Amino acid sequence: MEGFKSLRQEIFKKIKHVRRKIKGKRVAIQLPDGLQIYALDILGFLENIGAKGFLLVDQSFGACDVFDEEAKKINADILLHFGHEFIYKPKINTIFIPLKYDKVYNEKFLRMLKTKLKGKVGVVGSVQYEKAVKQIREFLEKEGFDLIENRPRGRIKKNAQVLGCNYSATEGADSVVLVADGYFHGLGAMYSQKRKQKIFITNPFDENLEMLSQDREKWVKKRISLVLEAKERKKFGFMVSLKQGQNRLRYAEELKKIMEKKGYKVYLFVGNTFYPESVRYYPVDVLVNFACPRIATDDSQNYKGKIVLTAKELEMMLENKFDEYVFDSLA
């Protein structure tokens, strides 16, 4: 298991690099799901250098979900946030530890890849595959491909990086090579695109290349049909996150005023994390999601008996503009 071995080495290389900052301190630790198998080893390392470690065990949803408030409640001196880059300033001294794989592609894969790409090409990926993204980009440049700049907008600090709610680094591409795990980012890129794109998903460990087969036009028509259906309903619940990186309370209150002037009843539902069970029994017809935008686009079918819209879809409804679908983004 080359990936796990190199990742473990990377974790402890990064921790040792900051050991002077954490020695003798109260240290809160935040890990994404894929790194939880290393949690006890990390706690053991902290104990060996005289630090007191606290493992924050709530599910971690990404760069927008830094557990700074939780760390403050246990009087931590420092928070170690693993797996993501900095996108906003937390309320406590935080060390971001974005772990990155050394694994890259073999020459055979790269030669195969170039036969699939046409037009302007964007090469992007999640933070841990930065080295593989760079390798593909350099290879395609040498082969004479027309590569887009890959400069994201908003809070993302690095070129060619994508987040679950920000795929601006893919804009302007006809073909997108997305280096990531699973379909999550591929679907996000599909949701957000403003032009017809071929999206290829890959990662250097299995070296498969899969073109995303979902029909965006069909998906957009489905989303707009939900917006039109919601327009005829009267009671709306706005789901507003208390997480610092997701909090859009002011935005929600502004849209609430507009809605109420149009005769709709709007209620503000505020919480850290939203699941279907947390809002199941509130008697509203429509939920509008001001938390992580992927709740509405990926999980709406699980909110039985309720229509779930993104904040941008609500704006489309209020403005009665459906000619261009706008992907909702926090970043």
XYZ file of C-alpha atoms in Angstrom:
331
model
C 0.000 0.000 0.000
C 2.404 2.638 -1.304
C -0.022 5.521 -0.786
C -0.603 4.776 2.870
C 3.091 4.281 3.576
C 4.134 7.547 1.948
C 1.210 9.409 3.520
C 2.141 8.228 6.998
C 5.713 9.357 6.413
C 4.446 12.726 5.200
C 2.255 13.188 8.289
C 5.135 12.708 10.714
C 7.539 14.697 8.564
C 5.132 17.657 8.783
C 4.529 17.245 12.526
C 8.249 17.057 13.261
C 8.703 20.226 11.239
C 6.442 22.125 13.687
C 7.437 20.302 16.872
C 9.018 23.421 18.401
C 5.708 25.267 18.054
C 3.686 22.514 19.716
C 6.085 21.161 22.337
C 4.567 21.514 25.812
C 1.322 22.952 24.387
C -2.319 21.949 24.501
C -2.865 20.784 20.924
C -6.216 20.124 19.260
C -6.139 17.754 16.281
C -8.589 17.774 13.371
C -8.436 14.963 10.820
C -10.522 14.209 7.727
C -12.021 10.722 7.478
C -9.186 9.275 5.403
C -6.534 10.154 7.993
C -8.278 8.915 11.132
C -6.280 5.663 11.079
C -3.215 7.733 12.041
C -4.912 9.515 14.967
C -3.491 7.398 17.802
C 0.019 7.584 16.386
C -0.266 11.378 16.246
C -1.465 11.507 19.852
C 1.438 9.266 20.852
C 3.933 11.545 19.129
C 2.529 14.588 20.913
C 2.770 12.816 24.252
C 6.420 11.938 23.573
C 7.346 15.604 23.051
C 5.495 16.785 26.131
C 2.412 18.140 24.372
C -1.122 17.339 25.447
C -3.223 16.187 22.493
C -6.997 16.404 22.087
C -8.637 14.629 19.164
C -11.658 16.524 17.787
C -13.828 13.672 16.534
C -16.749 15.390 14.791
C -16.817 14.739 11.064
C -14.596 17.156 9.170
C -16.034 18.512 5.923
C -13.082 20.332 4.412
C -11.153 23.576 4.280
C -14.298 25.573 5.125
C -14.809 23.589 8.330
C -11.951 24.420 10.707
C -12.693 23.399 14.306
C -11.409 26.637 15.836
C -14.380 27.199 18.142
C -14.156 23.621 19.431
C -10.432 24.044 20.048
C -11.063 27.234 22.024
C -13.590 25.434 24.239
C -10.908 23.003 25.436
C -8.416 25.853 25.957
C -6.117 24.591 23.217
C -3.064 26.682 22.403
C -2.830 25.408 18.829
C -5.043 23.555 16.355
C -3.453 21.140 13.882
C -5.760 20.971 10.860
C -4.757 18.111 8.572
C -5.510 17.590 4.898
C -6.403 21.071 3.654
C -4.893 24.393 2.676
C -5.661 27.672 4.432
C -8.640 29.542 2.895
C -9.709 31.800 5.798
C -8.228 32.919 9.109
C -9.453 30.836 12.067
C -10.138 32.257 15.525
C -7.286 30.325 17.114
C -3.617 29.770 16.247
C -3.920 27.082 13.543
C -1.283 25.134 11.662
C -2.589 23.806 8.355
C -0.981 20.549 7.263
C -2.012 19.808 3.651
C -0.691 16.302 2.990
C 0.430 15.546 -0.530
C 1.201 12.319 -2.353
C 4.502 11.810 -4.167
C 2.879 9.344 -6.557
C 2.898 10.364 -10.245
C 1.893 8.758 -13.552
C 3.917 6.490 -15.804
C 4.780 7.450 -19.376
C 2.309 4.986 -20.892
C -0.615 6.660 -19.137
C 0.486 10.123 -20.199
C 0.736 9.058 -23.844
C -2.761 7.567 -23.646
C -4.139 10.679 -21.951
C -3.015 13.039 -24.688
C -5.069 11.116 -27.278
C -8.292 11.904 -25.375
C -7.930 15.679 -25.108
C -9.146 18.350 -27.505
C -9.229 22.146 -27.530
C -8.172 24.162 -24.504
C -7.165 21.905 -21.617
C -7.437 22.475 -17.879
C -5.490 20.263 -15.461
C -6.725 20.569 -11.880
C -6.948 18.499 -8.729
C -7.476 18.238 -5.013
C -4.620 19.453 -2.853
C -3.074 16.045 -2.108
C -2.432 15.387 -5.821
C -0.525 18.621 -6.495
C 2.576 16.783 -7.740
C 0.617 14.639 -10.222
C -1.262 17.717 -11.506
C 2.037 19.488 -12.114
C 3.444 16.430 -13.922
C 0.482 16.186 -16.320
C 0.544 19.898 -17.004
C 4.255 19.930 -17.810
C 3.877 16.885 -20.075
C 0.995 18.450 -22.036
C 2.879 21.736 -22.384
C 5.812 19.882 -23.969
C 3.353 18.133 -26.291
C 2.075 21.515 -27.493
C -1.381 21.524 -25.906
C -3.177 24.822 -25.301
C -3.469 24.938 -21.503
C -5.629 27.400 -19.597
C -4.103 29.359 -16.719
C -5.923 27.403 -13.976
C -6.183 30.490 -11.759
C -9.060 30.008 -9.325
C -11.131 32.855 -7.908
C -12.154 33.478 -4.335
C -10.462 32.022 -1.269
C -8.368 29.335 -2.999
C -4.715 30.349 -2.794
C -3.077 27.960 -5.274
C -3.422 27.573 -9.027
C -5.056 24.386 -10.344
C -6.697 23.581 -6.994
C -10.390 22.730 -6.645
C -12.688 22.655 -3.636
C -16.102 21.031 -3.337
C -17.761 24.385 -3.987
C -15.167 26.103 -6.197
C -14.187 24.875 -9.646
C -13.256 28.249 -11.110
C -9.837 26.820 -12.063
C -11.592 24.825 -14.824
C -13.220 27.834 -16.511
C -12.380 28.295 -20.164
C -11.388 24.671 -20.779
C -12.865 22.353 -23.403
C -11.266 19.298 -21.775
C -10.694 19.040 -18.019
C -8.309 16.535 -16.429
C -9.272 16.263 -12.768
C -6.895 14.415 -10.451
C -8.872 13.366 -7.379
C -10.489 10.438 -5.584
C -13.933 9.216 -6.591
C -16.667 11.226 -8.321
C -17.229 14.046 -5.836
C -15.033 16.622 -7.552
C -15.934 15.407 -11.026
C -19.603 16.038 -10.338
C -18.776 19.422 -8.827
C -16.890 20.411 -11.969
C -19.855 19.279 -14.059
C -22.350 21.265 -11.951
C -20.297 24.452 -12.205
C -19.326 24.502 -15.879
C -20.657 27.286 -18.088
C -19.694 25.652 -21.374
C -19.698 22.151 -22.807
C -16.698 20.376 -21.320
C -15.313 16.873 -21.365
C -14.344 16.012 -17.803
C -11.842 13.209 -17.216
C -11.387 11.812 -13.694
C -8.187 10.062 -12.681
C -5.730 9.466 -9.857
C -2.143 8.199 -10.078
C -2.642 5.135 -7.879
C -4.969 3.208 -10.202
C -4.076 5.175 -13.372
C -7.570 4.729 -14.753
C -9.044 7.504 -16.874
C -12.810 7.884 -16.873
C -14.817 10.469 -18.754
C -17.741 11.700 -16.681
C -20.875 10.469 -18.412
C -23.514 12.547 -16.597
C -25.581 14.799 -18.865
C -25.303 18.320 -17.465
C -28.201 19.687 -19.530
C -30.481 16.977 -18.158
C -29.267 17.707 -14.624
C -29.821 21.467 -15.034
C -33.357 20.899 -16.344
C -34.091 18.798 -13.273
C -32.756 21.513 -10.944
C -34.750 24.256 -12.711
C -37.923 22.170 -12.517
C -37.424 22.062 -8.733
C -36.973 25.850 -8.675
C -40.214 26.337 -10.623
C -42.010 23.963 -8.285
C -40.645 25.825 -5.248
C -41.917 29.109 -6.667
C -45.486 27.892 -6.108
C -44.872 26.976 -2.466
C -45.280 29.378 0.446
C -43.249 28.208 3.465
C -39.448 28.245 3.210
C -36.775 27.239 5.712
C -33.312 28.771 5.252
C -30.527 26.443 6.481
C -27.727 28.679 7.772
C -24.450 27.225 9.024
C -22.693 28.438 12.155
C -19.349 27.211 10.794
C -17.115 30.217 10.203
C -16.116 29.063 6.724
C -19.734 28.445 5.691
C -21.616 31.176 7.540
C -23.769 33.287 5.218
C -26.286 34.623 7.714
C -26.248 38.179 6.316
C -26.882 36.865 2.800
C -29.755 34.720 4.118
C -31.328 37.657 5.956
C -31.151 39.827 2.826
C -32.952 37.199 0.742
C -35.443 36.639 3.568
C -36.525 40.306 3.356
C -36.992 40.063 -0.421
C -38.968 36.836 -0.067
C -41.275 38.274 2.574
C -42.019 41.326 0.425
C -43.214 38.886 -2.223
C -45.567 37.195 0.222
C -43.524 34.122 1.196
C -43.088 32.930 4.784
C -39.420 32.386 5.613
C -37.896 30.814 8.727
C -34.193 30.782 9.640
C -32.843 27.366 10.691
C -29.387 27.728 12.221
C -26.965 24.922 13.067
C -23.452 23.537 12.735
C -24.288 20.598 10.491
C -27.430 19.805 8.520
C -28.731 16.305 7.873
C -32.178 15.200 6.626
C -33.006 14.065 10.174
C -32.225 17.482 11.671
C -34.964 19.266 9.686
C -37.352 16.406 8.906
C -40.249 17.489 11.118
C -40.223 21.236 10.516
C -43.408 21.958 8.512
C -41.933 23.896 5.587
C -42.295 23.148 1.884
C -38.862 24.252 0.688
C -35.400 24.246 2.253
C -32.861 26.735 0.941
C -29.308 25.768 1.702
C -26.899 28.509 2.803
C -24.408 25.979 4.233
C -22.225 23.740 2.061
C -23.769 24.058 -1.437
C -23.289 20.344 -2.113
C -26.065 19.518 0.371
C -28.621 20.694 -2.183
C -26.943 19.378 -5.329
C -25.856 15.972 -3.974
C -28.213 15.067 -1.115
C -31.557 16.725 -1.892
C -33.218 13.382 -2.637
C -32.672 12.380 1.009
C -34.768 15.284 2.335
C -38.062 13.454 1.903
C -41.146 15.568 1.246
C -39.173 18.797 0.844
C -37.651 20.654 -2.092
C -34.029 21.621 -1.424
C -32.540 24.566 -3.331
C -29.178 26.286 -3.324
C -29.034 29.994 -2.479
C -28.232 30.793 -6.119
C -31.229 28.788 -7.282
C -33.391 30.873 -4.963
C -31.994 34.018 -6.611
C -32.892 32.547 -10.006
C -36.439 32.028 -8.717
C -36.742 35.574 -7.367
C -35.339 37.148 -10.539
C -37.239 34.745 -12.809
C -34.043 34.160 -14.796
C -33.441 30.618 -15.991
C -31.325 31.107 -19.119
C -28.021 30.370 -17.330
C -27.612 28.050 -14.374
C -25.302 29.475 -11.671
C -23.435 27.073 -9.382
C -23.458 28.181 -5.746
C -20.027 28.693 -4.179
C -18.730 29.542 -0.723
C -15.149 29.930 -1.840
